[in-house]
Tab-separated table of C-alpha atoms in Angstrom:
chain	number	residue	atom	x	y	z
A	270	UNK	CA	61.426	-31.877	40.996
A	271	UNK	CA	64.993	-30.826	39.660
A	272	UNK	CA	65.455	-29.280	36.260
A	273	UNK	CA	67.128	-32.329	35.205
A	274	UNK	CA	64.597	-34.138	35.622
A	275	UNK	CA	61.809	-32.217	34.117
A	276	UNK	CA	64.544	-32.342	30.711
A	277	UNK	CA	64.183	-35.851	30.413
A	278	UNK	CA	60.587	-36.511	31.069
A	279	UNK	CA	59.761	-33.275	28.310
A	280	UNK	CA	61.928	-34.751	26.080
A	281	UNK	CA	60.800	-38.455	26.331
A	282	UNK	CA	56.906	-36.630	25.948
A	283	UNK	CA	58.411	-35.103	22.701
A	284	UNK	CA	58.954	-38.363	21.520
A	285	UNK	CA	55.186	-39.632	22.007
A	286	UNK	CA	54.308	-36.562	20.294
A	287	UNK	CA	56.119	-37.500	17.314
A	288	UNK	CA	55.286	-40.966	17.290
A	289	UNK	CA	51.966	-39.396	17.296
A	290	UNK	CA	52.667	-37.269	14.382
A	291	UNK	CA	54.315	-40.567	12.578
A	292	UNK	CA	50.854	-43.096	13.599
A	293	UNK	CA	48.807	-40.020	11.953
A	294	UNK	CA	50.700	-39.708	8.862
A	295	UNK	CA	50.248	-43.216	7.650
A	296	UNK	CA	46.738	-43.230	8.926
A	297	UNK	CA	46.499	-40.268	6.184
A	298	UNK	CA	47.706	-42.767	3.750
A	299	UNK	CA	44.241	-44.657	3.641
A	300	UNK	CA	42.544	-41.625	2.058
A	301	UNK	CA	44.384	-42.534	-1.421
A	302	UNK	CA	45.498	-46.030	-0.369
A	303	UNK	CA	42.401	-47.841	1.271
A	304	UNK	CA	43.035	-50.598	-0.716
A	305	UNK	CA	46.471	-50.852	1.763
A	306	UNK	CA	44.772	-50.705	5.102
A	307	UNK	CA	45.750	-53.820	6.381
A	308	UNK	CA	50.146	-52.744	5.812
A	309	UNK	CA	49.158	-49.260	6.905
A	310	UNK	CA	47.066	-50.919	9.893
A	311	UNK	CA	50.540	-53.572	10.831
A	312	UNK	CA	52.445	-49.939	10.323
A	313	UNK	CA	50.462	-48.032	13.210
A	314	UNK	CA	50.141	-50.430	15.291
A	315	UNK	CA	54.247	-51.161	15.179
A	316	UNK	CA	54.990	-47.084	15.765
A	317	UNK	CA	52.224	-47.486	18.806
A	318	UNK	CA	54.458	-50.128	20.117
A	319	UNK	CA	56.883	-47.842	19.943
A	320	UNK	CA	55.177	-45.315	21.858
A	321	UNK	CA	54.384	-47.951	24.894
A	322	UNK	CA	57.998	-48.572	25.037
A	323	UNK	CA	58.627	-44.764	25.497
A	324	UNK	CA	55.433	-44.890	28.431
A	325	UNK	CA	56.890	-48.457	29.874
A	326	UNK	CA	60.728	-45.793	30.165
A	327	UNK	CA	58.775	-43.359	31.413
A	328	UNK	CA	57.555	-45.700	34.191
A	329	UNK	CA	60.921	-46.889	35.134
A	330	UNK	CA	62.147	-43.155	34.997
A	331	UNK	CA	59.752	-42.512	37.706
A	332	UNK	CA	60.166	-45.620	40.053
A	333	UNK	CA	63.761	-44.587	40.010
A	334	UNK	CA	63.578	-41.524	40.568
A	335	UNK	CA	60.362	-41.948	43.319
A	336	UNK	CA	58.790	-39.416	41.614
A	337	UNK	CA	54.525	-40.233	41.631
A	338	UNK	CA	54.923	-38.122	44.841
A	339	UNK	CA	55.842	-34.963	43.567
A	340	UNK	CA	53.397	-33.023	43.157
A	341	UNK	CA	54.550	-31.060	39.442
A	342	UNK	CA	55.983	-34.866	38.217
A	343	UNK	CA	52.344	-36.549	39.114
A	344	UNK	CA	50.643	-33.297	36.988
A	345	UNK	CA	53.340	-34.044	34.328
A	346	UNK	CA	52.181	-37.667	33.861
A	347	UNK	CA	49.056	-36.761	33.390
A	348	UNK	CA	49.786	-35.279	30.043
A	349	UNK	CA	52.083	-37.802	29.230
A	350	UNK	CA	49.112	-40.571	29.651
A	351	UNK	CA	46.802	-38.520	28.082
A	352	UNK	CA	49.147	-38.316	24.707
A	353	UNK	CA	49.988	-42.019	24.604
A	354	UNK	CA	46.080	-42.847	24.952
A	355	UNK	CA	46.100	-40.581	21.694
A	356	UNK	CA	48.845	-42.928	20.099
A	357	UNK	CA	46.058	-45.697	20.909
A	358	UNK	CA	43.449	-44.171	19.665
A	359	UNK	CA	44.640	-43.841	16.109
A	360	UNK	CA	45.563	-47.296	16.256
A	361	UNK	CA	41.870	-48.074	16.970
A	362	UNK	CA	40.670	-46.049	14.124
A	363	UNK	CA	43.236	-48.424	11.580
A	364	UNK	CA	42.113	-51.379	12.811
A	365	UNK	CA	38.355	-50.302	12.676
A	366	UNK	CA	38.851	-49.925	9.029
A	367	UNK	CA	40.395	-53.364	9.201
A	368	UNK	CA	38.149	-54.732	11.313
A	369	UNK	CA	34.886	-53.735	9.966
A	370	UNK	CA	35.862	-54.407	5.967
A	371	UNK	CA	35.337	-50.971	4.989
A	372	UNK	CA	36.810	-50.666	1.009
A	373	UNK	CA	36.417	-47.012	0.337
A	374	UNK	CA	36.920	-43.477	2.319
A	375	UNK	CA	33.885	-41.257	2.217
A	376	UNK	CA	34.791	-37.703	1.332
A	377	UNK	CA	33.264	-36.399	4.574
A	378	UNK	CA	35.695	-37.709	6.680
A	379	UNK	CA	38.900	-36.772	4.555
A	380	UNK	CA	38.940	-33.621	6.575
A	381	UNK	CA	39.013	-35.375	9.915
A	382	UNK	CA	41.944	-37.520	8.535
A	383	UNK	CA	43.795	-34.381	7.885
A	384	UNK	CA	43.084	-33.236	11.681
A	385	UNK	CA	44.043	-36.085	13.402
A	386	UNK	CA	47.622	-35.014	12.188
A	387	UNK	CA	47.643	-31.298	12.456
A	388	UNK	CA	46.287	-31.943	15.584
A	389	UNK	CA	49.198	-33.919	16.547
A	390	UNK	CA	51.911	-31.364	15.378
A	391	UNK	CA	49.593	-28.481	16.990
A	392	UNK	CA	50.001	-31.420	20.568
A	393	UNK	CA	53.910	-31.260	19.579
A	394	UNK	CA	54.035	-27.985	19.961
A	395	UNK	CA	52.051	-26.977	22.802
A	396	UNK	CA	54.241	-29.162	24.620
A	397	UNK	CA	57.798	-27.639	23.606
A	398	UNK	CA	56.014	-24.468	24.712
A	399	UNK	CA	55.050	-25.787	28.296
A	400	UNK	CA	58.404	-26.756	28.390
A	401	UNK	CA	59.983	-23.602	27.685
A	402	UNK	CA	57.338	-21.529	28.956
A	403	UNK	CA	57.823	-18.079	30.856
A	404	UNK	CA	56.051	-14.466	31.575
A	405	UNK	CA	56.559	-13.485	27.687
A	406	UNK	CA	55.439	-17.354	26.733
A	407	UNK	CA	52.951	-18.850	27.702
A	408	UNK	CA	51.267	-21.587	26.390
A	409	UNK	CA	47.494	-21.108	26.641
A	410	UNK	CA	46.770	-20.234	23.118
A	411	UNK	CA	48.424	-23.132	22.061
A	412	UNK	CA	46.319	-25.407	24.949
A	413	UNK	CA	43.113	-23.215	23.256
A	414	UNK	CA	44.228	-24.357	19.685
A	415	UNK	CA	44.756	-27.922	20.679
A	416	UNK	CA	41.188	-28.150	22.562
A	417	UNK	CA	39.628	-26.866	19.452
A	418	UNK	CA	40.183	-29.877	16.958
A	419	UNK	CA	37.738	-31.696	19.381
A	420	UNK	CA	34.977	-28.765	19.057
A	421	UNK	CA	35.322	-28.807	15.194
A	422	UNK	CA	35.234	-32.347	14.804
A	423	UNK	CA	32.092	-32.487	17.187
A	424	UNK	CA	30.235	-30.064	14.484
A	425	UNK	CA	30.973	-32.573	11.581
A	426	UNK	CA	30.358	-35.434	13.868
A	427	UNK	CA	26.893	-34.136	14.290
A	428	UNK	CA	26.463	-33.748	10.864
A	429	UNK	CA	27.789	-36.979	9.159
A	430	UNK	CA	25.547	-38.590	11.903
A	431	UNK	CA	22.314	-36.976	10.998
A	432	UNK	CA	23.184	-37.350	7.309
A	433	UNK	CA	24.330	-41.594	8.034
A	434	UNK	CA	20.675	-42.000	9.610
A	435	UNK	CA	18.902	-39.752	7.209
A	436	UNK	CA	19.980	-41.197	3.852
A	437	UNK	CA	21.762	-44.587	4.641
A	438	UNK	CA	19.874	-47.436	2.954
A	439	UNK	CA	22.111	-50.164	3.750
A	440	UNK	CA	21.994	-50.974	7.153
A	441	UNK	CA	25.877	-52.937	7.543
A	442	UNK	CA	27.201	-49.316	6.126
A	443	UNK	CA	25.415	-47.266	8.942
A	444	UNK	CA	27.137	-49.359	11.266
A	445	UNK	CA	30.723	-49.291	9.721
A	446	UNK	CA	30.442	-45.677	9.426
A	447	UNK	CA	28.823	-45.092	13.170
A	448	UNK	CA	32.123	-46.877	14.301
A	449	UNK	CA	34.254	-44.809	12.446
A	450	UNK	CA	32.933	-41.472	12.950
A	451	UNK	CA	32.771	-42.710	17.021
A	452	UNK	CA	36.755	-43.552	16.363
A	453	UNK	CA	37.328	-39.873	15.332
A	454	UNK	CA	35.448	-38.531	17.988
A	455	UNK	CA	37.301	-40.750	20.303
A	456	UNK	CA	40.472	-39.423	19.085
A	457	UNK	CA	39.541	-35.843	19.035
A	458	UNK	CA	38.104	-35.921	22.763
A	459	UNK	CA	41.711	-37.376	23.276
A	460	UNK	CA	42.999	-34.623	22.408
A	461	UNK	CA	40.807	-32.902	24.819
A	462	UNK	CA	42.141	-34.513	27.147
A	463	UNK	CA	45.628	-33.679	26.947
A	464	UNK	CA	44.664	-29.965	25.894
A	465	UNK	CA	42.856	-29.881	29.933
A	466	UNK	CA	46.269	-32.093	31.272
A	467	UNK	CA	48.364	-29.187	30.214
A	468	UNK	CA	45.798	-26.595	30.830
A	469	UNK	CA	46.175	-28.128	34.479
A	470	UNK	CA	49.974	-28.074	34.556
A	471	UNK	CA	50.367	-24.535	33.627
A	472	UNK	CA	47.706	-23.814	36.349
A	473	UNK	CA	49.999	-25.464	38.911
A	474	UNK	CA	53.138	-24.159	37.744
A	475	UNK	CA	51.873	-20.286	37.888
């Protein structure tokens, strides 16, 4: 794989990062703004369009180029799918809201909100790093960091859950709330995923 061409594919995978970062911060809007979710939901969903135009260039990049048989361009796209599955995912968790006629935000998920975007900078960054990375820079702790957000949110997960079938009385909000919490955890395990795509990369690359 020339240099070249490992430029352009980091640099199109910086841009699904940040339409990443963009689909999170509106989805952070419907902690103050529920009352908005369907414009916040027709918002995502147009910035996750953007994102599969950015995987559809990707594509063509790599029919071009006949690179899905190099071996560091085929470990490459694997992180690359695994972020714009992200970009999906918090599309899912909009239209869940919207979907499922959910009117308020309970406080316990506020935090995971606030994740799914730090998480999304932390992805951002991992992957300038793997870019740029060397002897004196190397990426893991950043692959560690990123991989985390999915342990955290696994501990709340388990505890909204037990609380939802411990206390919930009314049976259509224990299934609202089972979706959403599921959407999170969905999203989170994405993350996963590209945290163990990279993990892989840097594995190859050593």
């Amino acid at each position: 794989m020339k240099p070249a061409e490992r430029d352009h594919i980091f640099s199109q995978m910086s841009k699904l990062c940040q339409s990443l970062i963009s689909e999170a911060e509106v989805l952070c809007e419907l902690i103050d703004y529920i009352n908005d979710v369907n414009s916040v939901g027709k918002r995502i969903s147009a910035l996750e369009d953007e994102a599969d135009n950015i995987m559809h260039n990707i594509g063509f990049y790599y029919r071009e180029g006949k690179l899905f048989d190099d071996r560091e361009a085929a470990s490459i796209l694997d992180i690359v799918n695994a972020i714009e599955k992200c970009t999906d995912l918090i599309d899912d968790i909009a239209q869940s809201f919207i979907r499922l006629n959910i009117d308020e935000v309970k406080d316990n998920i506020v935090s995971s909100f606030m994740s799914s975007g730090t998480g999304a900078m932390k992805m951002a960054e991992t992957v300038n790093t793997i870019h740029h990375m060397n002897k004196a820079n190397s990426p893991m702790r950043d692959i560690i960091d990123l991989d985390y957000f999915k342990i955290e949110y696994q501990r709340i997960y388990d505890i909204n859950m037990k609380k939802l079938y411990t206390n919930g009385n009314d049976p259509l909000d224990v299934l609202r709330w089972t979706a959403i919490y599921d959407a999170f955890k969905k999203l989170f395990e994405g993350y996963e995923s590209v945290a163990e795509a990279c993990a892989k990369y840097c594995i190859l690359m050593d």
